[in-house]
mmCIF file of C-alpha atoms in Angstrom:
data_model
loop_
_atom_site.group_PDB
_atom_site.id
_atom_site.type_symbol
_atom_site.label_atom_id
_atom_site.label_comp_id
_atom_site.label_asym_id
_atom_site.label_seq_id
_atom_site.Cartn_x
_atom_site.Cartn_y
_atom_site.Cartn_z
ATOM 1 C CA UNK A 1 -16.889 -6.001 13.159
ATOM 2 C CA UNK A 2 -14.970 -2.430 14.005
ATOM 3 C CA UNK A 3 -11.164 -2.164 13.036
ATOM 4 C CA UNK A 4 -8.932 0.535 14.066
ATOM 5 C CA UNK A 5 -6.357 1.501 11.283
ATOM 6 C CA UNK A 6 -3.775 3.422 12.356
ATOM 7 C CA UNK A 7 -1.516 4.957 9.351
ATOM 8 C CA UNK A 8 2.163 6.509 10.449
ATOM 9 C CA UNK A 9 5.213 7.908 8.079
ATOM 10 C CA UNK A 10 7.596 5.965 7.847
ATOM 11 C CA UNK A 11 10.956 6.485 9.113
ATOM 12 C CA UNK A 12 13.392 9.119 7.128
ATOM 13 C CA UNK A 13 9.940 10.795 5.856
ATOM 14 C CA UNK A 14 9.812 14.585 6.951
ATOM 15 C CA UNK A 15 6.979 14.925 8.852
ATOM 16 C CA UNK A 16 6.378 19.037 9.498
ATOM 17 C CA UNK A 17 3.579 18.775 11.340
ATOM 18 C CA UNK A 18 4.802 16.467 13.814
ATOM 19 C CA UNK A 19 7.713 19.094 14.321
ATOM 20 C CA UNK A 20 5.681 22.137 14.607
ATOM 21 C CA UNK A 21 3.481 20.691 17.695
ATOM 22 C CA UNK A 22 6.841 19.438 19.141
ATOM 23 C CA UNK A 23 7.849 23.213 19.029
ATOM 24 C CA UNK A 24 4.577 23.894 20.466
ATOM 25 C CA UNK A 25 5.222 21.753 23.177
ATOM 26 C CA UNK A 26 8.611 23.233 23.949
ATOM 27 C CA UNK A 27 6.741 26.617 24.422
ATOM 28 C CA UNK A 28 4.496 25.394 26.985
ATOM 29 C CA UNK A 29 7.351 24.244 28.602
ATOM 30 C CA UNK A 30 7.302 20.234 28.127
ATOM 31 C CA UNK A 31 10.963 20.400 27.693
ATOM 32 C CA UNK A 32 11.678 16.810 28.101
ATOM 33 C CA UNK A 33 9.827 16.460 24.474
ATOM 34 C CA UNK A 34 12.186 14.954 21.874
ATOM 35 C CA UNK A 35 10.629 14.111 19.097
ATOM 36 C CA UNK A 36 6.731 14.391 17.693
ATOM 37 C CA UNK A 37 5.532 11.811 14.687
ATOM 38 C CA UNK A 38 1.626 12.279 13.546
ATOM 39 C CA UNK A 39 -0.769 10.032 11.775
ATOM 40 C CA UNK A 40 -3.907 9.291 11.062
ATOM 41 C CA UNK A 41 -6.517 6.777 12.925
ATOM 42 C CA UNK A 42 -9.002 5.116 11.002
ATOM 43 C CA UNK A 43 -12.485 3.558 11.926
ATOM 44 C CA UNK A 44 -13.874 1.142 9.919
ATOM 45 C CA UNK A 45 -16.887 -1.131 10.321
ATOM 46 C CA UNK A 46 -17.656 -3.793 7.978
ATOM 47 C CA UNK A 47 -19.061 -7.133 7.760
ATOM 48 C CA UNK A 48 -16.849 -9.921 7.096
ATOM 49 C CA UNK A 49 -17.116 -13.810 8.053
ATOM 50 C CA UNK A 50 -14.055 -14.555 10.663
ATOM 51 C CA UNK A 51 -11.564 -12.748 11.472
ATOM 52 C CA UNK A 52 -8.959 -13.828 8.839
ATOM 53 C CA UNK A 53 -11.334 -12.378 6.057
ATOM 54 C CA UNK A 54 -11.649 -9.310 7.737
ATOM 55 C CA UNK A 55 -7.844 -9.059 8.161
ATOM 56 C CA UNK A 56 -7.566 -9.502 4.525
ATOM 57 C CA UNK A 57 -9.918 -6.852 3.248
ATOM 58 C CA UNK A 58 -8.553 -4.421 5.923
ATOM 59 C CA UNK A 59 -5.283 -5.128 4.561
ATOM 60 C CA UNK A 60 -6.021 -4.421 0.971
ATOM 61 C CA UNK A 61 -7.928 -1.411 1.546
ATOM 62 C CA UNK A 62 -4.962 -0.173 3.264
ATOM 63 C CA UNK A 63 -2.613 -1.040 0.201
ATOM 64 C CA UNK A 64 -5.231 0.479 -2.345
ATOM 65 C CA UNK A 65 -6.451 3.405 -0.460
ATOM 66 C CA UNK A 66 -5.693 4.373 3.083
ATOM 67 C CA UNK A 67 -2.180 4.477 3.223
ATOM 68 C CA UNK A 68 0.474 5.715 0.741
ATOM 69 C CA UNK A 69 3.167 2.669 0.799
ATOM 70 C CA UNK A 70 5.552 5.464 -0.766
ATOM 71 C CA UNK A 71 5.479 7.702 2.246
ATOM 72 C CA UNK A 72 3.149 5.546 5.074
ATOM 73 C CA UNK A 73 3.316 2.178 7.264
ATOM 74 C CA UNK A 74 -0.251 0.914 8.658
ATOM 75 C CA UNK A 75 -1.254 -1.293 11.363
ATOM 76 C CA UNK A 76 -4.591 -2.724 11.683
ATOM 77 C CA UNK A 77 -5.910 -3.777 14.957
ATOM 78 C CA UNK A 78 -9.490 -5.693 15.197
ATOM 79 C CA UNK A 79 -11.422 -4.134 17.888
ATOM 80 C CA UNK B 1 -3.863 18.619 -31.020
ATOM 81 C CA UNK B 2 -7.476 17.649 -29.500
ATOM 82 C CA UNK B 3 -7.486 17.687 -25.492
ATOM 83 C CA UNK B 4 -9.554 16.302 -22.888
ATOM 84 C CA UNK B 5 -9.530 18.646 -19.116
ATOM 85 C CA UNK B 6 -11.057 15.971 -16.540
ATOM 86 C CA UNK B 7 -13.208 18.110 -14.071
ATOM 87 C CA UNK B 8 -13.238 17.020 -10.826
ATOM 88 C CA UNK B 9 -15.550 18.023 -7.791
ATOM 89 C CA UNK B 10 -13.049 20.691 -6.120
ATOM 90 C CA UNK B 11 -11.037 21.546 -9.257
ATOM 91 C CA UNK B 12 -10.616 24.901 -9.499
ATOM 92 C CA UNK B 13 -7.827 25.077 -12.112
ATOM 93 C CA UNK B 14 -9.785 23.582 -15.107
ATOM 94 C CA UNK B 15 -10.721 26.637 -17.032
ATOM 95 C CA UNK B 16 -7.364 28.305 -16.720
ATOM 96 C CA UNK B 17 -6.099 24.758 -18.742
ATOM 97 C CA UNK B 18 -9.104 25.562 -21.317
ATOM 98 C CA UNK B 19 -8.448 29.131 -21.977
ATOM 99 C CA UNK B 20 -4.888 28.216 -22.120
ATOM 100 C CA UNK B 21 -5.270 25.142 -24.732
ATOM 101 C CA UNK B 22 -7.573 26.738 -26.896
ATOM 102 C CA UNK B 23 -5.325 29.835 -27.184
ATOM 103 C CA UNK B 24 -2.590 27.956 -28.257
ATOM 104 C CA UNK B 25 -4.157 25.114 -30.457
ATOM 105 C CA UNK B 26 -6.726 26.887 -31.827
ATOM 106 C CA UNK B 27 -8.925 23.997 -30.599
ATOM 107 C CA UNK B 28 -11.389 24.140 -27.695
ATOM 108 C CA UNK B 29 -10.783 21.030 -25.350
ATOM 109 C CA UNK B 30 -13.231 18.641 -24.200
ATOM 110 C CA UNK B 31 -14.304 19.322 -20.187
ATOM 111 C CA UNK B 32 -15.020 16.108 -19.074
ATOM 112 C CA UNK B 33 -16.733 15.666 -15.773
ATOM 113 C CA UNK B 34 -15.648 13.109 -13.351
ATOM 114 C CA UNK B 35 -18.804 10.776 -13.190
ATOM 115 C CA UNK B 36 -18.746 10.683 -17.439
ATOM 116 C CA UNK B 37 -18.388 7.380 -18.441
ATOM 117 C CA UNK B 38 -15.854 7.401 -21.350
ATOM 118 C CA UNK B 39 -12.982 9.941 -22.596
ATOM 119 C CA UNK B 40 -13.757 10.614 -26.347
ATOM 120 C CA UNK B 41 -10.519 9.845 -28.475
ATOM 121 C CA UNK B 42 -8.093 12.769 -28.053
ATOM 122 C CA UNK B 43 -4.349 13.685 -28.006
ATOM 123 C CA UNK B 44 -3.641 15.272 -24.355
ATOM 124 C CA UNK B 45 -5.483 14.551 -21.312
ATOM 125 C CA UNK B 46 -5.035 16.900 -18.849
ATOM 126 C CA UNK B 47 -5.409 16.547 -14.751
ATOM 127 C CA UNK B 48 -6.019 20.162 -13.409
ATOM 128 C CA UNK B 49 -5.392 21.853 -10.637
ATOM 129 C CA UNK B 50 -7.788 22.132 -7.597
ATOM 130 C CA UNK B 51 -8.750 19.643 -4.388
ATOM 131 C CA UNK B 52 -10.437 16.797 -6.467
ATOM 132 C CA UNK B 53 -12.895 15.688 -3.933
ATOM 133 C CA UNK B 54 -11.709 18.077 -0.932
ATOM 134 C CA UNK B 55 -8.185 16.584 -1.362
ATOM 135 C CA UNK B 56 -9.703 14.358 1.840
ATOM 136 C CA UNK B 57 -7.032 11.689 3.408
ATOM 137 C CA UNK B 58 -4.617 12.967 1.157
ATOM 138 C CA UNK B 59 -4.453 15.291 -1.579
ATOM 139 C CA UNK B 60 -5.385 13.361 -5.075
ATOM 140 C CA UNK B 61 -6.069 9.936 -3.048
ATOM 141 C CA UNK B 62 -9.609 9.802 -3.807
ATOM 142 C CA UNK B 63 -9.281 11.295 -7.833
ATOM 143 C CA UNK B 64 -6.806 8.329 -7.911
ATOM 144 C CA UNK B 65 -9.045 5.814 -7.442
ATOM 145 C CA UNK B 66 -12.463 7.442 -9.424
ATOM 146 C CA UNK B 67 -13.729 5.344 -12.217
ATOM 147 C CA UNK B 68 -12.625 8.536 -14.520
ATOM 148 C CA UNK B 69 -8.884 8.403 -13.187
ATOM 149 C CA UNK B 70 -8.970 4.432 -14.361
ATOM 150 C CA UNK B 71 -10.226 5.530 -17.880
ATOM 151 C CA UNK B 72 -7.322 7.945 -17.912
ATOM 152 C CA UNK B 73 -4.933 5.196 -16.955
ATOM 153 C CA UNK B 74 -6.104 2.908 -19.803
ATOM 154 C CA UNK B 75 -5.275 6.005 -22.488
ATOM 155 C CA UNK B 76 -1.960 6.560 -20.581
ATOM 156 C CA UNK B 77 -1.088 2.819 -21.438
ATOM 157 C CA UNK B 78 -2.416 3.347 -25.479
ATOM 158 C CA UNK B 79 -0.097 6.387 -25.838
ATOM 159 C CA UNK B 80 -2.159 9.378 -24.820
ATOM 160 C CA UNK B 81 -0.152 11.951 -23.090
ATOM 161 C CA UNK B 82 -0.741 13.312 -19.651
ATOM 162 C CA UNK B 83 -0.082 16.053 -18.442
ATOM 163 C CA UNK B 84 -0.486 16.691 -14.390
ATOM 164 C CA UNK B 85 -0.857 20.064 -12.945
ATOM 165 C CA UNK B 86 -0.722 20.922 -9.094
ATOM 166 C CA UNK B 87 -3.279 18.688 -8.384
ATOM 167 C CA UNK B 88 -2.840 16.756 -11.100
ATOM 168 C CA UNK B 89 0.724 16.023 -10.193
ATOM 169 C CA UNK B 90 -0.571 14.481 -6.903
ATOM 170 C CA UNK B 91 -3.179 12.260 -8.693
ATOM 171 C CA UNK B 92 -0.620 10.959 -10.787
ATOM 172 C CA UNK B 93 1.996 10.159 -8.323
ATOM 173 C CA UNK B 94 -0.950 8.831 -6.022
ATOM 174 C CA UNK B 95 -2.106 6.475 -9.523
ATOM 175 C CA UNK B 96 1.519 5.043 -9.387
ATOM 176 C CA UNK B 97 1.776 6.566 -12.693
ATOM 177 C CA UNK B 98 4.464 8.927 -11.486
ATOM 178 C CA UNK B 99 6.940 7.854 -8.967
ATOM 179 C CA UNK B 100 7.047 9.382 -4.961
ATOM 180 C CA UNK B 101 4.649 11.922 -3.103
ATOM 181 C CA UNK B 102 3.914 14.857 -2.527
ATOM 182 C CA UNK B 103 3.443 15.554 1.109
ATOM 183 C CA UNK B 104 2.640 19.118 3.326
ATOM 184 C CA UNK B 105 4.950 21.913 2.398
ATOM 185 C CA UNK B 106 8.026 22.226 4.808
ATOM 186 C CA UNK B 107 6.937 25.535 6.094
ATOM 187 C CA UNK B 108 3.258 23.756 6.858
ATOM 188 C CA UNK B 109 2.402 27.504 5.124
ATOM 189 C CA UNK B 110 0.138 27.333 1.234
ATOM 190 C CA UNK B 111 2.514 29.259 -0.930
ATOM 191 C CA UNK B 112 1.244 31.508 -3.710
ATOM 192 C CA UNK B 113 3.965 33.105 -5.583
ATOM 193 C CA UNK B 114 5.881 33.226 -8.561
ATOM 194 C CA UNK B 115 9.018 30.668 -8.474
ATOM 195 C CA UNK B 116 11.997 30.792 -10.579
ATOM 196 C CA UNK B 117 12.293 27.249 -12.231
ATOM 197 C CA UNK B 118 15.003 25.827 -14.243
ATOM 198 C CA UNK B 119 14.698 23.706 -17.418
ATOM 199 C CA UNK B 120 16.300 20.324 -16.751
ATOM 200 C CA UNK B 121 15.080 18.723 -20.253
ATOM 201 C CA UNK B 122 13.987 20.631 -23.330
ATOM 202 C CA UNK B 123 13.922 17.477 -24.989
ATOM 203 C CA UNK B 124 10.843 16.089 -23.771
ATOM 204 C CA UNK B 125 6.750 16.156 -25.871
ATOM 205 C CA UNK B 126 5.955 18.437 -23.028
ATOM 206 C CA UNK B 127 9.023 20.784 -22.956
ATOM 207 C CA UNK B 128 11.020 21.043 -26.204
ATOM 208 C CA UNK B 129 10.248 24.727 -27.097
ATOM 209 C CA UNK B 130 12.223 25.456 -24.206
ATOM 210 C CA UNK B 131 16.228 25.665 -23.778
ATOM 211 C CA UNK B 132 18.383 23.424 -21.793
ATOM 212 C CA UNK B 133 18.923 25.030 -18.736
ATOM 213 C CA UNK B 134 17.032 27.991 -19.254
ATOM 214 C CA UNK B 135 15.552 29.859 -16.028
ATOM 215 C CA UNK B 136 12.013 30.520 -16.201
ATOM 216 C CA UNK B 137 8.842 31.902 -13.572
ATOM 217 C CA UNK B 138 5.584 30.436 -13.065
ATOM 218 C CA UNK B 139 3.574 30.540 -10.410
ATOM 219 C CA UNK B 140 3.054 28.004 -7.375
ATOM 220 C CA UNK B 141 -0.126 27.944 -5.296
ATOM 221 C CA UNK B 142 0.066 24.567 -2.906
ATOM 222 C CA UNK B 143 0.201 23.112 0.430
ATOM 223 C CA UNK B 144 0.857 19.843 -0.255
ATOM 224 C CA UNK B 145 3.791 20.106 -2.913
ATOM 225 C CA UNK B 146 7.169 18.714 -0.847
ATOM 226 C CA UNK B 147 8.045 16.282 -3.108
ATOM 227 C CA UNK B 148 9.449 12.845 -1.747
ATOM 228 C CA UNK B 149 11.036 9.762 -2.501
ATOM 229 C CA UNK B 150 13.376 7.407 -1.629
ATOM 230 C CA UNK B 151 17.157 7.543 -2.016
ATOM 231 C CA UNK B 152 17.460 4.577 -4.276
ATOM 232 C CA UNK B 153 14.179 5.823 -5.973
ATOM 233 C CA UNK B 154 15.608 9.876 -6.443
ATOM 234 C CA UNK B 155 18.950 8.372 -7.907
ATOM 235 C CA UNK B 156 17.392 6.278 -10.557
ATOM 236 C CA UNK B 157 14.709 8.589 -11.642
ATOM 237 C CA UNK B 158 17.689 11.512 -11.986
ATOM 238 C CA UNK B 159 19.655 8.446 -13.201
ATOM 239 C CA UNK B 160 16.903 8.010 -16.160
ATOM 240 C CA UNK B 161 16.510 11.730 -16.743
ATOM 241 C CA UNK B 162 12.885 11.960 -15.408
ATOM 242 C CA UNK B 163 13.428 15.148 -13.972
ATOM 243 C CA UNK B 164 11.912 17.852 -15.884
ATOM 244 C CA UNK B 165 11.633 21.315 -13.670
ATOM 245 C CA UNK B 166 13.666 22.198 -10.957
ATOM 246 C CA UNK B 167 13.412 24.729 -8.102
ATOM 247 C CA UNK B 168 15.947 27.101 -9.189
ATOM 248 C CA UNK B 169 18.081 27.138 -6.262
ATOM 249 C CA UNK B 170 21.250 28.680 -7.517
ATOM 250 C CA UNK B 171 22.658 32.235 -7.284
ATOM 251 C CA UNK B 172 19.133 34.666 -8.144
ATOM 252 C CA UNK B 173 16.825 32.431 -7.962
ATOM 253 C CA UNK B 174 13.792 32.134 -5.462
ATOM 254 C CA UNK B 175 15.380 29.029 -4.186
ATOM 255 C CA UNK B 176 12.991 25.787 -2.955
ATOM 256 C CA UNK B 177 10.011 26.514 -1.531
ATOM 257 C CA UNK B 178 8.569 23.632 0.174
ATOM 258 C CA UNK B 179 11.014 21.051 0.765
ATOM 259 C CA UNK B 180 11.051 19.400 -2.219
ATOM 260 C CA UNK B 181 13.836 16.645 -2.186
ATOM 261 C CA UNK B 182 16.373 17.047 -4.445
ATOM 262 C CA UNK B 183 14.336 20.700 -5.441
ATOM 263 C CA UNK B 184 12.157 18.447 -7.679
ATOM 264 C CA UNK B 185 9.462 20.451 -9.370
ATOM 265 C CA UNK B 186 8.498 18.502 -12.108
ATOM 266 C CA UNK B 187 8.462 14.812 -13.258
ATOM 267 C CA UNK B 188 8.009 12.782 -16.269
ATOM 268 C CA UNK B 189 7.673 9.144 -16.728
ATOM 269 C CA UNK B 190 9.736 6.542 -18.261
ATOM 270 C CA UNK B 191 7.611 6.393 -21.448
ATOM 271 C CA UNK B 192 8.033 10.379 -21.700
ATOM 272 C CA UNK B 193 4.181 10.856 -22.211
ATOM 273 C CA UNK B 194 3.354 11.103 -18.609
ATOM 274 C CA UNK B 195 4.256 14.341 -16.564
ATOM 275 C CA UNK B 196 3.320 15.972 -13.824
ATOM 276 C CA UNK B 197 4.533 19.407 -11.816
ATOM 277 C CA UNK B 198 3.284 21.485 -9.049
ATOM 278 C CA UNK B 199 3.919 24.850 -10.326
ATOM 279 C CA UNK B 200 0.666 26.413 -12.848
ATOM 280 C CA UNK B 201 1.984 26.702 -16.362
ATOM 281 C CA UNK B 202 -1.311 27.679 -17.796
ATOM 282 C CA UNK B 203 -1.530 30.341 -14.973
ATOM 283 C CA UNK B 204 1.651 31.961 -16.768
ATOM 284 C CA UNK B 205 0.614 32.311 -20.441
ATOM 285 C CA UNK B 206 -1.114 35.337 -21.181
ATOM 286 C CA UNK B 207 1.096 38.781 -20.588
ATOM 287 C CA UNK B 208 -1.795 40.155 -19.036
ATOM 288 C CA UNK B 209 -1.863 38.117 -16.347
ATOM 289 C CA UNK B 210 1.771 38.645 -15.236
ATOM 290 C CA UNK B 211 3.890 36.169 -17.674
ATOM 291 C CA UNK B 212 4.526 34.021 -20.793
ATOM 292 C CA UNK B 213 6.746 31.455 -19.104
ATOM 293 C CA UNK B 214 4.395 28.800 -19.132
ATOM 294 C CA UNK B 215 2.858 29.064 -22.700
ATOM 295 C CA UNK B 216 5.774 26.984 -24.408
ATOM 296 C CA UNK B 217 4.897 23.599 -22.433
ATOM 297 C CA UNK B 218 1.243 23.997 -24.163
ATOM 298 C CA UNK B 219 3.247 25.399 -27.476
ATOM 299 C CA UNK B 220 5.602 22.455 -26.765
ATOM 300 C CA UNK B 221 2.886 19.837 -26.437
ATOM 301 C CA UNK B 222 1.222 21.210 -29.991
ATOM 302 C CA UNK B 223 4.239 21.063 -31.889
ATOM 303 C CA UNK B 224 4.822 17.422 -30.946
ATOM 304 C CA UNK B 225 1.016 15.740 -30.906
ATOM 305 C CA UNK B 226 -0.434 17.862 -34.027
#
């Protein structure tokens, strides 16, 4: 089974990079650009039973390792 | 006092933290290398600086979850003290041990310099030769070390005096130099026997190597475990 993780800040968090390639953008002229957020995209294959198991596991590694719940929301999508 | 410096794959701070505990106690410390088993019985247990495991997904996210980081949790919980440096102080808050992140420097730039820092609690294991409010310099040499965390999260930790260093913002000094929130340099748990800080104390404690200010946290943490 593949899953796609995809990890974001959350709202209120300061996300420099995000603003530097907005600035970037500005100078090559994409003016209408308001606002730039990055995060991360994950790949993950595993083996799992049914969906709902998988789900589960994705879920927890997210909590224990992928994401930082002080700073990070994740979605996880099965593919 | 008998320390413990875990060595991690990418940590490049470790043997500053020996030269600098064994000056001061008199005592060499134990190196002990990620993939060792158990932590022999000691007083301090030191996370050094570096990029434990190429700092990959984020900086101290792997350390955080290495068998060797769980023995060091266990201690934490008997009593040990810990002390987090740099990297350290991102291992920690990535354990939980330590409240909020540290995320990329405002400037997106790795800053090595010397930064003023002022003394928000001289009454702490790891800070009591020091003076309330006294201004001192030690060196900084991050790119992840923008301190974050909540409102509600900032107010109680200030609230509970866990602040420990501060960016010295006011008139003279060298002001914040990532983005820290609230110009938090330095943290220490509710127990008092857990802190961590981005700036290098045991870089600054040998006059040959451009300053003293850093010697009286390992002078600090003698006096109080011996």
């Amino acid at each position: 089974m593949k899953a796609r993780i995809t990890v974001t800040l959350k709202n209120g968090v300061l996300d420099p990079q995000g603003r530097a390639i907005a600035n970037a953008l500005h100078s090559l002229g994409f003016g209408g650009v308001e606002d730039v957020r990055q995060g991360k995209l994950i790949e993950v294959e595993l083996k799992a039973a049914d969906e709902t198991s998988a789900k589960t596991e994705l879920d927890a590694m997210c909590r224990q390792l992928l994401a930082n719940p002080v700073i990070e929301n994740y979605r996880v999508e099965l593919l | 006092m008998k320390a413990a410096v875990i060595v991690f794959p990418g940590s490049n701070c470790d043997r500053d933290a020996a030269v600098t505990l064994e000056a001061v106690t008199g005592v060499k410390p134990a190196m002990i290398w990620h993939g060792d088993e158990a932590l022999p019985k000691v007083d301090l247990i030191v996370l050094p600086g570096g990029f434990s495991y190429g700092d990959y997904l984020r900086s101290g996210a792997m350390a955080a979850q290495s068998p060797i980081v769980r023995a060091v949790k266990a201690e934490a919980e008997r009593g040990v003290a810990v002390l987090g440096i740099c990297n350290g102080f991102q291992i920690l808050t990535e354990t939980g041990l330590l409240p909020g992140a540290l995320m990329r420097n405002s400037g997106l730039n790795f800053i090595c310099r010397d930064v003023d820092l002022t003394v928000e609690r001289a009454d702490t294991a790891f800070t009591n030769a020091y003076t309330q409010g006294e201004r001192v310099t030690i060196p900084i040499a991050h790119k992840d070390g923008s301190y974050f965390a909540d409102d509600e999260t900032l107010d109680r930790i200030e609230g509970e005096g866990q602040v420990v260093f501060r960016y010295a913002t006011a008139e003279g000094g060298s002001g914040n130099p990532n983005g820290s929130r609230r110009d938090i340099a330095g943290l220490i748990d509710r127990t008092g026997r857990i802190m961590g800080l981005m700036p290098h104390p045991e870089r600054a404690a040998d006059a040959a190597l451009g300053g003293i200010d850093g010697r009286r946290l390992f002078e600090s943490l003698t006096r109080t475990l011996n």
